[in-house]
Amino acid sequence: KKLLNLSKSLIGHLPGGLALISIITSLFYGALSGAAAATVSAVGGLMIPAMKDDGYDAPFATAVCTSAG
């Protein structure tokens, strides 16, 4: 939660801020794990609820996390 708040303070002011945070997080997590399914599960599990709470549509949030993974 603290990392999400930090990311929101750095990038959240940009249009689509949480979507960008999700993509960047998936980029680094995917490079470390090497598994797309693990990336989608780990990042999506945190980012999809956060994006929904911030007003994003659930299908859009899911599509962003899935395609970023």
PDB file of N, CA, C and O in Angstrom:
ATOM      1  N   LYS A   1       0.827  -1.195   0.000  1.00  0.00           N
ATOM      2  CA  LYS A   1       0.000   0.000   0.000  1.00  0.00           C
ATOM      3  C   LYS A   1       0.870   1.256   0.000  1.00  0.00           C
ATOM      4  O   LYS A   1       0.552   2.231  -0.653  1.00  0.00           O
ATOM      5  N   LYS A   2       1.977   1.213   0.738  1.00  0.00           N
ATOM      6  CA  LYS A   2       2.874   2.364   0.791  1.00  0.00           C
ATOM      7  C   LYS A   2       3.539   2.606  -0.557  1.00  0.00           C
ATOM      8  O   LYS A   2       3.701   3.745  -0.986  1.00  0.00           O
ATOM      9  N   LEU A   3       3.917   1.518  -1.241  1.00  0.00           N
ATOM     10  CA  LEU A   3       4.525   1.671  -2.563  1.00  0.00           C
ATOM     11  C   LEU A   3       3.523   2.219  -3.568  1.00  0.00           C
ATOM     12  O   LEU A   3       3.881   3.019  -4.441  1.00  0.00           O
ATOM     13  N   LEU A   4       2.274   1.810  -3.444  1.00  0.00           N
ATOM     14  CA  LEU A   4       1.235   2.331  -4.326  1.00  0.00           C
ATOM     15  C   LEU A   4       1.036   3.820  -4.085  1.00  0.00           C
ATOM     16  O   LEU A   4       0.928   4.599  -5.030  1.00  0.00           O
ATOM     17  N   ASN A   5       1.024   4.238  -2.829  1.00  0.00           N
ATOM     18  CA  ASN A   5       0.887   5.663  -2.514  1.00  0.00           C
ATOM     19  C   ASN A   5       2.077   6.466  -3.033  1.00  0.00           C
ATOM     20  O   ASN A   5       1.906   7.580  -3.538  1.00  0.00           O
ATOM     21  N   LEU A   6       3.284   5.922  -2.923  1.00  0.00           N
ATOM     22  CA  LEU A   6       4.463   6.594  -3.459  1.00  0.00           C
ATOM     23  C   LEU A   6       4.359   6.736  -4.968  1.00  0.00           C
ATOM     24  O   LEU A   6       4.614   7.801  -5.520  1.00  0.00           O
ATOM     25  N   SER A   7       3.965   5.654  -5.631  1.00  0.00           N
ATOM     26  CA  SER A   7       3.829   5.691  -7.083  1.00  0.00           C
ATOM     27  C   SER A   7       2.768   6.695  -7.515  1.00  0.00           C
ATOM     28  O   SER A   7       2.947   7.415  -8.497  1.00  0.00           O
ATOM     29  N   LYS A   8       1.661   6.745  -6.776  1.00  0.00           N
ATOM     30  CA  LYS A   8       0.606   7.705  -7.105  1.00  0.00           C
ATOM     31  C   LYS A   8       1.097   9.140  -6.950  1.00  0.00           C
ATOM     32  O   LYS A   8       0.736  10.015  -7.730  1.00  0.00           O
ATOM     33  N   SER A   9       1.956   9.383  -5.966  1.00  0.00           N
ATOM     34  CA  SER A   9       2.461  10.740  -5.774  1.00  0.00           C
ATOM     35  C   SER A   9       3.455  11.129  -6.868  1.00  0.00           C
ATOM     36  O   SER A   9       3.582  12.298  -7.206  1.00  0.00           O
ATOM     37  N   LEU A  10       4.149  10.143  -7.445  1.00  0.00           N
ATOM     38  CA  LEU A  10       5.124  10.434  -8.497  1.00  0.00           C
ATOM     39  C   LEU A  10       4.491  10.532  -9.881  1.00  0.00           C
ATOM     40  O   LEU A  10       4.852  11.403 -10.675  1.00  0.00           O
ATOM     41  N   ILE A  11       3.572   9.630 -10.190  1.00  0.00           N
ATOM     42  CA  ILE A  11       3.028   9.530 -11.542  1.00  0.00           C
ATOM     43  C   ILE A  11       1.524   9.771 -11.581  1.00  0.00           C
ATOM     44  O   ILE A  11       0.957  10.000 -12.639  1.00  0.00           O
ATOM     45  N   GLY A  12       0.873   9.754 -10.450  1.00  0.00           N
ATOM     46  CA  GLY A  12      -0.582   9.831 -10.396  1.00  0.00           C
ATOM     47  C   GLY A  12      -1.191  11.079 -10.991  1.00  0.00           C
ATOM     48  O   GLY A  12      -2.357  11.078 -11.375  1.00  0.00           O
ATOM     49  N   HIS A  13      -0.420  12.145 -11.112  1.00  0.00           N
ATOM     50  CA  HIS A  13      -0.969  13.384 -11.660  1.00  0.00           C
ATOM     51  C   HIS A  13      -1.116  13.343 -13.183  1.00  0.00           C
ATOM     52  O   HIS A  13      -1.810  14.159 -13.759  1.00  0.00           O
ATOM     53  N   LEU A  14      -0.464  12.391 -13.838  1.00  0.00           N
ATOM     54  CA  LEU A  14      -0.560  12.252 -15.289  1.00  0.00           C
ATOM     55  C   LEU A  14      -1.890  11.616 -15.667  1.00  0.00           C
ATOM     56  O   LEU A  14      -2.443  10.844 -14.893  1.00  0.00           O
ATOM     57  N   PRO A  15      -2.405  11.913 -16.865  1.00  0.00           N
ATOM     58  CA  PRO A  15      -3.628  11.225 -17.306  1.00  0.00           C
ATOM     59  C   PRO A  15      -3.387   9.722 -17.383  1.00  0.00           C
ATOM     60  O   PRO A  15      -2.382   9.278 -17.933  1.00  0.00           O
ATOM     61  N   GLY A  16      -4.286   8.953 -16.803  1.00  0.00           N
ATOM     62  CA  GLY A  16      -4.115   7.501 -16.778  1.00  0.00           C
ATOM     63  C   GLY A  16      -3.021   7.072 -15.836  1.00  0.00           C
ATOM     64  O   GLY A  16      -2.366   6.046 -16.061  1.00  0.00           O
ATOM     65  N   GLY A  17      -2.800   7.815 -14.762  1.00  0.00           N
ATOM     66  CA  GLY A  17      -1.683   7.577 -13.856  1.00  0.00           C
ATOM     67  C   GLY A  17      -1.600   6.166 -13.314  1.00  0.00           C
ATOM     68  O   GLY A  17      -0.543   5.546 -13.340  1.00  0.00           O
ATOM     69  N   LEU A  18      -2.722   5.632 -12.815  1.00  0.00           N
ATOM     70  CA  LEU A  18      -2.673   4.279 -12.258  1.00  0.00           C
ATOM     71  C   LEU A  18      -2.458   3.230 -13.341  1.00  0.00           C
ATOM     72  O   LEU A  18      -1.821   2.204 -13.091  1.00  0.00           O
ATOM     73  N   ALA A  19      -2.957   3.481 -14.528  1.00  0.00           N
ATOM     74  CA  ALA A  19      -2.696   2.557 -15.627  1.00  0.00           C
ATOM     75  C   ALA A  19      -1.208   2.549 -15.961  1.00  0.00           C
ATOM     76  O   ALA A  19      -0.619   1.492 -16.192  1.00  0.00           O
ATOM     77  N   LEU A  20      -0.593   3.718 -15.962  1.00  0.00           N
ATOM     78  CA  LEU A  20       0.851   3.804 -16.209  1.00  0.00           C
ATOM     79  C   LEU A  20       1.641   3.112 -15.110  1.00  0.00           C
ATOM     80  O   LEU A  20       2.613   2.404 -15.382  1.00  0.00           O
ATOM     81  N   ILE A  21       1.221   3.294 -13.878  1.00  0.00           N
ATOM     82  CA  ILE A  21       1.887   2.632 -12.754  1.00  0.00           C
ATOM     83  C   ILE A  21       1.784   1.118 -12.905  1.00  0.00           C
ATOM     84  O   ILE A  21       2.761   0.393 -12.687  1.00  0.00           O
ATOM     85  N   SER A  22       0.626   0.644 -13.310  1.00  0.00           N
ATOM     86  CA  SER A  22       0.435  -0.794 -13.508  1.00  0.00           C
ATOM     87  C   SER A  22       1.355  -1.334 -14.598  1.00  0.00           C
ATOM     88  O   SER A  22       1.957  -2.397 -14.444  1.00  0.00           O
ATOM     89  N   ILE A  23       1.484  -0.611 -15.689  1.00  0.00           N
ATOM     90  CA  ILE A  23       2.339  -1.046 -16.793  1.00  0.00           C
ATOM     91  C   ILE A  23       3.810  -1.048 -16.380  1.00  0.00           C
ATOM     92  O   ILE A  23       4.540  -2.006 -16.646  1.00  0.00           O
ATOM     93  N   ILE A  24       4.246   0.000 -15.708  1.00  0.00           N
ATOM     94  CA  ILE A  24       5.643   0.083 -15.283  1.00  0.00           C
ATOM     95  C   ILE A  24       5.960  -0.999 -14.254  1.00  0.00           C
ATOM     96  O   ILE A  24       7.012  -1.640 -14.309  1.00  0.00           O
ATOM     97  N   THR A  25       5.047  -1.235 -13.327  1.00  0.00           N
ATOM     98  CA  THR A  25       5.243  -2.279 -12.329  1.00  0.00           C
ATOM     99  C   THR A  25       5.325  -3.646 -12.990  1.00  0.00           C
ATOM    100  O   THR A  25       6.178  -4.474 -12.635  1.00  0.00           O
ATOM    101  N   SER A  26       4.460  -3.887 -13.970  1.00  0.00           N
ATOM    102  CA  SER A  26       4.496  -5.161 -14.692  1.00  0.00           C
ATOM    103  C   SER A  26       5.792  -5.329 -15.462  1.00  0.00           C
ATOM    104  O   SER A  26       6.321  -6.436 -15.570  1.00  0.00           O
ATOM    105  N   LEU A  27       6.305  -4.234 -15.983  1.00  0.00           N
ATOM    106  CA  LEU A  27       7.571  -4.285 -16.719  1.00  0.00           C
ATOM    107  C   LEU A  27       8.689  -4.809 -15.820  1.00  0.00           C
ATOM    108  O   LEU A  27       9.400  -5.746 -16.188  1.00  0.00           O
ATOM    109  N   PHE A  28       8.818  -4.238 -14.641  1.00  0.00           N
ATOM    110  CA  PHE A  28       9.883  -4.649 -13.735  1.00  0.00           C
ATOM    111  C   PHE A  28       9.625  -6.031 -13.139  1.00  0.00           C
ATOM    112  O   PHE A  28      10.538  -6.848 -13.028  1.00  0.00           O
ATOM    113  N   TYR A  29       8.381  -6.298 -12.758  1.00  0.00           N
ATOM    114  CA  TYR A  29       8.063  -7.597 -12.167  1.00  0.00           C
ATOM    115  C   TYR A  29       8.254  -8.711 -13.183  1.00  0.00           C
ATOM    116  O   TYR A  29       8.765  -9.781 -12.854  1.00  0.00           O
ATOM    117  N   GLY A  30       7.850  -8.464 -14.415  1.00  0.00           N
ATOM    118  CA  GLY A  30       8.026  -9.461 -15.470  1.00  0.00           C
ATOM    119  C   GLY A  30       9.486  -9.733 -15.763  1.00  0.00           C
ATOM    120  O   GLY A  30       9.877 -10.867 -16.037  1.00  0.00           O
ATOM    121  N   ALA A  31      10.298  -8.683 -15.705  1.00  0.00           N
ATOM    122  CA  ALA A  31      11.732  -8.873 -15.935  1.00  0.00           C
ATOM    123  C   ALA A  31      12.354  -9.707 -14.823  1.00  0.00           C
ATOM    124  O   ALA A  31      13.259 -10.505 -15.066  1.00  0.00           O
ATOM    125  N   LEU A  32      11.859  -9.539 -13.610  1.00  0.00           N
ATOM    126  CA  LEU A  32      12.407 -10.302 -12.487  1.00  0.00           C
ATOM    127  C   LEU A  32      11.903 -11.740 -12.457  1.00  0.00           C
ATOM    128  O   LEU A  32      12.674 -12.665 -12.197  1.00  0.00           O
ATOM    129  N   SER A  33      10.627 -11.931 -12.717  1.00  0.00           N
ATOM    130  CA  SER A  33      10.066 -13.280 -12.587  1.00  0.00           C
ATOM    131  C   SER A  33      10.180 -14.088 -13.872  1.00  0.00           C
ATOM    132  O   SER A  33      10.344 -15.302 -13.818  1.00  0.00           O
ATOM    133  N   GLY A  34      10.041 -13.438 -15.006  1.00  0.00           N
ATOM    134  CA  GLY A  34      10.104 -14.139 -16.275  1.00  0.00           C
ATOM    135  C   GLY A  34       8.844 -14.907 -16.622  1.00  0.00           C
ATOM    136  O   GLY A  34       8.813 -15.629 -17.600  1.00  0.00           O
ATOM    137  N   ALA A  35       7.805 -14.745 -15.841  1.00  0.00           N
ATOM    138  CA  ALA A  35       6.559 -15.474 -16.079  1.00  0.00           C
ATOM    139  C   ALA A  35       5.408 -14.478 -16.202  1.00  0.00           C
ATOM    140  O   ALA A  35       5.131 -13.721 -15.268  1.00  0.00           O
ATOM    141  N   ALA A  36       4.742 -14.502 -17.338  1.00  0.00           N
ATOM    142  CA  ALA A  36       3.650 -13.566 -17.575  1.00  0.00           C
ATOM    143  C   ALA A  36       2.477 -13.820 -16.633  1.00  0.00           C
ATOM    144  O   ALA A  36       1.880 -12.868 -16.107  1.00  0.00           O
ATOM    145  N   ALA A  37       2.148 -15.070 -16.407  1.00  0.00           N
ATOM    146  CA  ALA A  37       1.012 -15.385 -15.534  1.00  0.00           C
ATOM    147  C   ALA A  37       1.262 -14.919 -14.101  1.00  0.00           C
ATOM    148  O   ALA A  37       0.354 -14.404 -13.438  1.00  0.00           O
ATOM    149  N   ALA A  38       2.487 -15.084 -13.628  1.00  0.00           N
ATOM    150  CA  ALA A  38       2.818 -14.625 -12.278  1.00  0.00           C
ATOM    151  C   ALA A  38       2.758 -13.101 -12.186  1.00  0.00           C
ATOM    152  O   ALA A  38       2.307 -12.552 -11.176  1.00  0.00           O
ATOM    153  N   THR A  39       3.182 -12.440 -13.243  1.00  0.00           N
ATOM    154  CA  THR A  39       3.143 -10.974 -13.267  1.00  0.00           C
ATOM    155  C   THR A  39       1.706 -10.480 -13.222  1.00  0.00           C
ATOM    156  O   THR A  39       1.375  -9.579 -12.443  1.00  0.00           O
ATOM    157  N   VAL A  40       0.856 -11.054 -14.055  1.00  0.00           N
ATOM    158  CA  VAL A  40      -0.548 -10.632 -14.080  1.00  0.00           C
ATOM    159  C   VAL A  40      -1.204 -10.897 -12.736  1.00  0.00           C
ATOM    160  O   VAL A  40      -1.946 -10.050 -12.222  1.00  0.00           O
ATOM    161  N   SER A  41      -0.921 -12.031 -12.127  1.00  0.00           N
ATOM    162  CA  SER A  41      -1.510 -12.377 -10.846  1.00  0.00           C
ATOM    163  C   SER A  41      -1.050 -11.436  -9.737  1.00  0.00           C
ATOM    164  O   SER A  41      -1.866 -10.926  -8.965  1.00  0.00           O
ATOM    165  N   ALA A  42       0.240 -11.208  -9.663  1.00  0.00           N
ATOM    166  CA  ALA A  42       0.784 -10.381  -8.576  1.00  0.00           C
ATOM    167  C   ALA A  42       0.412  -8.908  -8.738  1.00  0.00           C
ATOM    168  O   ALA A  42      -0.089  -8.282  -7.802  1.00  0.00           O
ATOM    169  N   VAL A  43       0.654  -8.368  -9.901  1.00  0.00           N
ATOM    170  CA  VAL A  43       0.389  -6.943 -10.120  1.00  0.00           C
ATOM    171  C   VAL A  43      -1.118  -6.696 -10.212  1.00  0.00           C
ATOM    172  O   VAL A  43      -1.630  -5.733  -9.636  1.00  0.00           O
ATOM    173  N   GLY A  44      -1.818  -7.570 -10.925  1.00  0.00           N
ATOM    174  CA  GLY A  44      -3.261  -7.395 -11.057  1.00  0.00           C
ATOM    175  C   GLY A  44      -3.999  -7.504  -9.743  1.00  0.00           C
ATOM    176  O   GLY A  44      -4.981  -6.801  -9.515  1.00  0.00           O
ATOM    177  N   GLY A  45      -3.518  -8.373  -8.864  1.00  0.00           N
ATOM    178  CA  GLY A  45      -4.151  -8.526  -7.560  1.00  0.00           C
ATOM    179  C   GLY A  45      -4.117  -7.269  -6.727  1.00  0.00           C
ATOM    180  O   GLY A  45      -5.002  -7.031  -5.908  1.00  0.00           O
ATOM    181  N   LEU A  46      -3.129  -6.455  -6.934  1.00  0.00           N
ATOM    182  CA  LEU A  46      -3.019  -5.192  -6.205  1.00  0.00           C
ATOM    183  C   LEU A  46      -3.597  -4.026  -7.000  1.00  0.00           C
ATOM    184  O   LEU A  46      -4.320  -3.190  -6.456  1.00  0.00           O
ATOM    185  N   MET A  47      -3.295  -3.990  -8.286  1.00  0.00           N
ATOM    186  CA  MET A  47      -3.635  -2.805  -9.080  1.00  0.00           C
ATOM    187  C   MET A  47      -5.094  -2.748  -9.536  1.00  0.00           C
ATOM    188  O   MET A  47      -5.659  -1.666  -9.628  1.00  0.00           O
ATOM    189  N   ILE A  48      -5.694  -3.879  -9.835  1.00  0.00           N
ATOM    190  CA  ILE A  48      -7.083  -3.849 -10.304  1.00  0.00           C
ATOM    191  C   ILE A  48      -8.015  -3.267  -9.228  1.00  0.00           C
ATOM    192  O   ILE A  48      -8.798  -2.355  -9.527  1.00  0.00           O
ATOM    193  N   PRO A  49      -7.946  -3.723  -7.967  1.00  0.00           N
ATOM    194  CA  PRO A  49      -8.798  -3.081  -6.957  1.00  0.00           C
ATOM    195  C   PRO A  49      -8.473  -1.596  -6.750  1.00  0.00           C
ATOM    196  O   PRO A  49      -9.374  -0.784  -6.550  1.00  0.00           O
ATOM    197  N   ALA A  50      -7.181  -1.245  -6.819  1.00  0.00           N
ATOM    198  CA  ALA A  50      -6.806   0.163  -6.653  1.00  0.00           C
ATOM    199  C   ALA A  50      -7.348   1.006  -7.800  1.00  0.00           C
ATOM    200  O   ALA A  50      -7.823   2.136  -7.586  1.00  0.00           O
ATOM    201  N   MET A  51      -7.288   0.478  -9.020  1.00  0.00           N
ATOM    202  CA  MET A  51      -7.806   1.211 -10.169  1.00  0.00           C
ATOM    203  C   MET A  51      -9.326   1.343 -10.092  1.00  0.00           C
ATOM    204  O   MET A  51      -9.880   2.401 -10.414  1.00  0.00           O
ATOM    205  N   LYS A  52     -10.011   0.294  -9.638  1.00  0.00           N
ATOM    206  CA  LYS A  52     -11.464   0.367  -9.488  1.00  0.00           C
ATOM    207  C   LYS A  52     -11.842   1.398  -8.426  1.00  0.00           C
ATOM    208  O   LYS A  52     -12.795   2.145  -8.609  1.00  0.00           O
ATOM    209  N   ASP A  53     -11.092   1.446  -7.327  1.00  0.00           N
ATOM    210  CA  ASP A  53     -11.356   2.434  -6.276  1.00  0.00           C
ATOM    211  C   ASP A  53     -11.125   3.858  -6.766  1.00  0.00           C
ATOM    212  O   ASP A  53     -11.743   4.795  -6.268  1.00  0.00           O
ATOM    213  N   ASP A  54     -10.239   4.012  -7.743  1.00  0.00           N
ATOM    214  CA  ASP A  54      -9.916   5.331  -8.282  1.00  0.00           C
ATOM    215  C   ASP A  54     -10.862   5.747  -9.421  1.00  0.00           C
ATOM    216  O   ASP A  54     -10.687   6.812  -9.990  1.00  0.00           O
ATOM    217  N   GLY A  55     -11.815   4.884  -9.769  1.00  0.00           N
ATOM    218  CA  GLY A  55     -12.819   5.243 -10.762  1.00  0.00           C
ATOM    219  C   GLY A  55     -12.656   4.622 -12.139  1.00  0.00           C
ATOM    220  O   GLY A  55     -13.428   4.922 -13.042  1.00  0.00           O
ATOM    221  N   TYR A  56     -11.674   3.764 -12.307  1.00  0.00           N
ATOM    222  CA  TYR A  56     -11.503   3.077 -13.585  1.00  0.00           C
ATOM    223  C   TYR A  56     -12.560   1.977 -13.702  1.00  0.00           C
ATOM    224  O   TYR A  56     -12.968   1.392 -12.703  1.00  0.00           O
ATOM    225  N   ASP A  57     -12.984   1.679 -14.935  1.00  0.00           N
ATOM    226  CA  ASP A  57     -13.888   0.557 -15.164  1.00  0.00           C
ATOM    227  C   ASP A  57     -13.134  -0.749 -14.927  1.00  0.00           C
ATOM    228  O   ASP A  57     -11.954  -0.866 -15.260  1.00  0.00           O
ATOM    229  N   ALA A  58     -13.842  -1.744 -14.393  1.00  0.00           N
ATOM    230  CA  ALA A  58     -13.216  -3.040 -14.117  1.00  0.00           C
ATOM    231  C   ALA A  58     -12.681  -3.715 -15.381  1.00  0.00           C
ATOM    232  O   ALA A  58     -11.554  -4.232 -15.361  1.00  0.00           O
ATOM    233  N   PRO A  59     -13.418  -3.706 -16.501  1.00  0.00           N
ATOM    234  CA  PRO A  59     -12.854  -4.327 -17.708  1.00  0.00           C
ATOM    235  C   PRO A  59     -11.591  -3.618 -18.210  1.00  0.00           C
ATOM    236  O   PRO A  59     -10.652  -4.269 -18.667  1.00  0.00           O
ATOM    237  N   PHE A  60     -11.550  -2.293 -18.095  1.00  0.00           N
ATOM    238  CA  PHE A  60     -10.359  -1.558 -18.520  1.00  0.00           C
ATOM    239  C   PHE A  60      -9.177  -1.889 -17.623  1.00  0.00           C
ATOM    240  O   PHE A  60      -8.069  -2.125 -18.102  1.00  0.00           O
ATOM    241  N   ALA A  61      -9.397  -1.908 -16.324  1.00  0.00           N
ATOM    242  CA  ALA A  61      -8.318  -2.222 -15.382  1.00  0.00           C
ATOM    243  C   ALA A  61      -7.781  -3.624 -15.622  1.00  0.00           C
ATOM    244  O   ALA A  61      -6.556  -3.849 -15.625  1.00  0.00           O
ATOM    245  N   THR A  62      -8.674  -4.559 -15.862  1.00  0.00           N
ATOM    246  CA  THR A  62      -8.260  -5.936 -16.139  1.00  0.00           C
ATOM    247  C   THR A  62      -7.473  -6.024 -17.452  1.00  0.00           C
ATOM    248  O   THR A  62      -6.465  -6.713 -17.521  1.00  0.00           O
ATOM    249  N   ALA A  63      -7.948  -5.318 -18.468  1.00  0.00           N
ATOM    250  CA  ALA A  63      -7.262  -5.340 -19.767  1.00  0.00           C
ATOM    251  C   ALA A  63      -5.869  -4.736 -19.677  1.00  0.00           C
ATOM    252  O   ALA A  63      -4.916  -5.254 -20.281  1.00  0.00           O
ATOM    253  N   VAL A  64      -5.723  -3.659 -18.931  1.00  0.00           N
ATOM    254  CA  VAL A  64      -4.409  -3.026 -18.766  1.00  0.00           C
ATOM    255  C   VAL A  64      -3.446  -3.987 -18.083  1.00  0.00           C
ATOM    256  O   VAL A  64      -2.306  -4.190 -18.551  1.00  0.00           O
ATOM    257  N   CYS A  65      -3.872  -4.594 -16.989  1.00  0.00           N
ATOM    258  CA  CYS A  65      -2.989  -5.511 -16.256  1.00  0.00           C
ATOM    259  C   CYS A  65      -2.663  -6.760 -17.068  1.00  0.00           C
ATOM    260  O   CYS A  65      -1.526  -7.231 -17.045  1.00  0.00           O
ATOM    261  N   THR A  66      -3.645  -7.267 -17.787  1.00  0.00           N
ATOM    262  CA  THR A  66      -3.411  -8.469 -18.583  1.00  0.00           C
ATOM    263  C   THR A  66      -2.453  -8.200 -19.734  1.00  0.00           C
ATOM    264  O   THR A  66      -1.527  -8.965 -19.971  1.00  0.00           O
ATOM    265  N   SER A  67      -2.670  -7.108 -20.439  1.00  0.00           N
ATOM    266  CA  SER A  67      -1.796  -6.806 -21.575  1.00  0.00           C
ATOM    267  C   SER A  67      -0.399  -6.385 -21.121  1.00  0.00           C
ATOM    268  O   SER A  67       0.586  -6.666 -21.792  1.00  0.00           O
ATOM    269  N   ALA A  68      -0.293  -5.752 -19.950  1.00  0.00           N
ATOM    270  CA  ALA A  68       1.026  -5.372 -19.446  1.00  0.00           C
ATOM    271  C   ALA A  68       1.827  -6.590 -19.006  1.00  0.00           C
ATOM    272  O   ALA A  68       3.043  -6.608 -19.117  1.00  0.00           O
ATOM    273  N   GLY A  69       1.137  -7.627 -18.535  1.00  0.00           N
ATOM    274  CA  GLY A  69       1.819  -8.838 -18.100  1.00  0.00           C
ATOM    275  C   GLY A  69       2.399  -9.595 -19.264  1.00  0.00           C
ATOM    276  O   GLY A  69       3.429 -10.222 -19.194  1.00  0.00           O
TER     277      GLY A  69
END
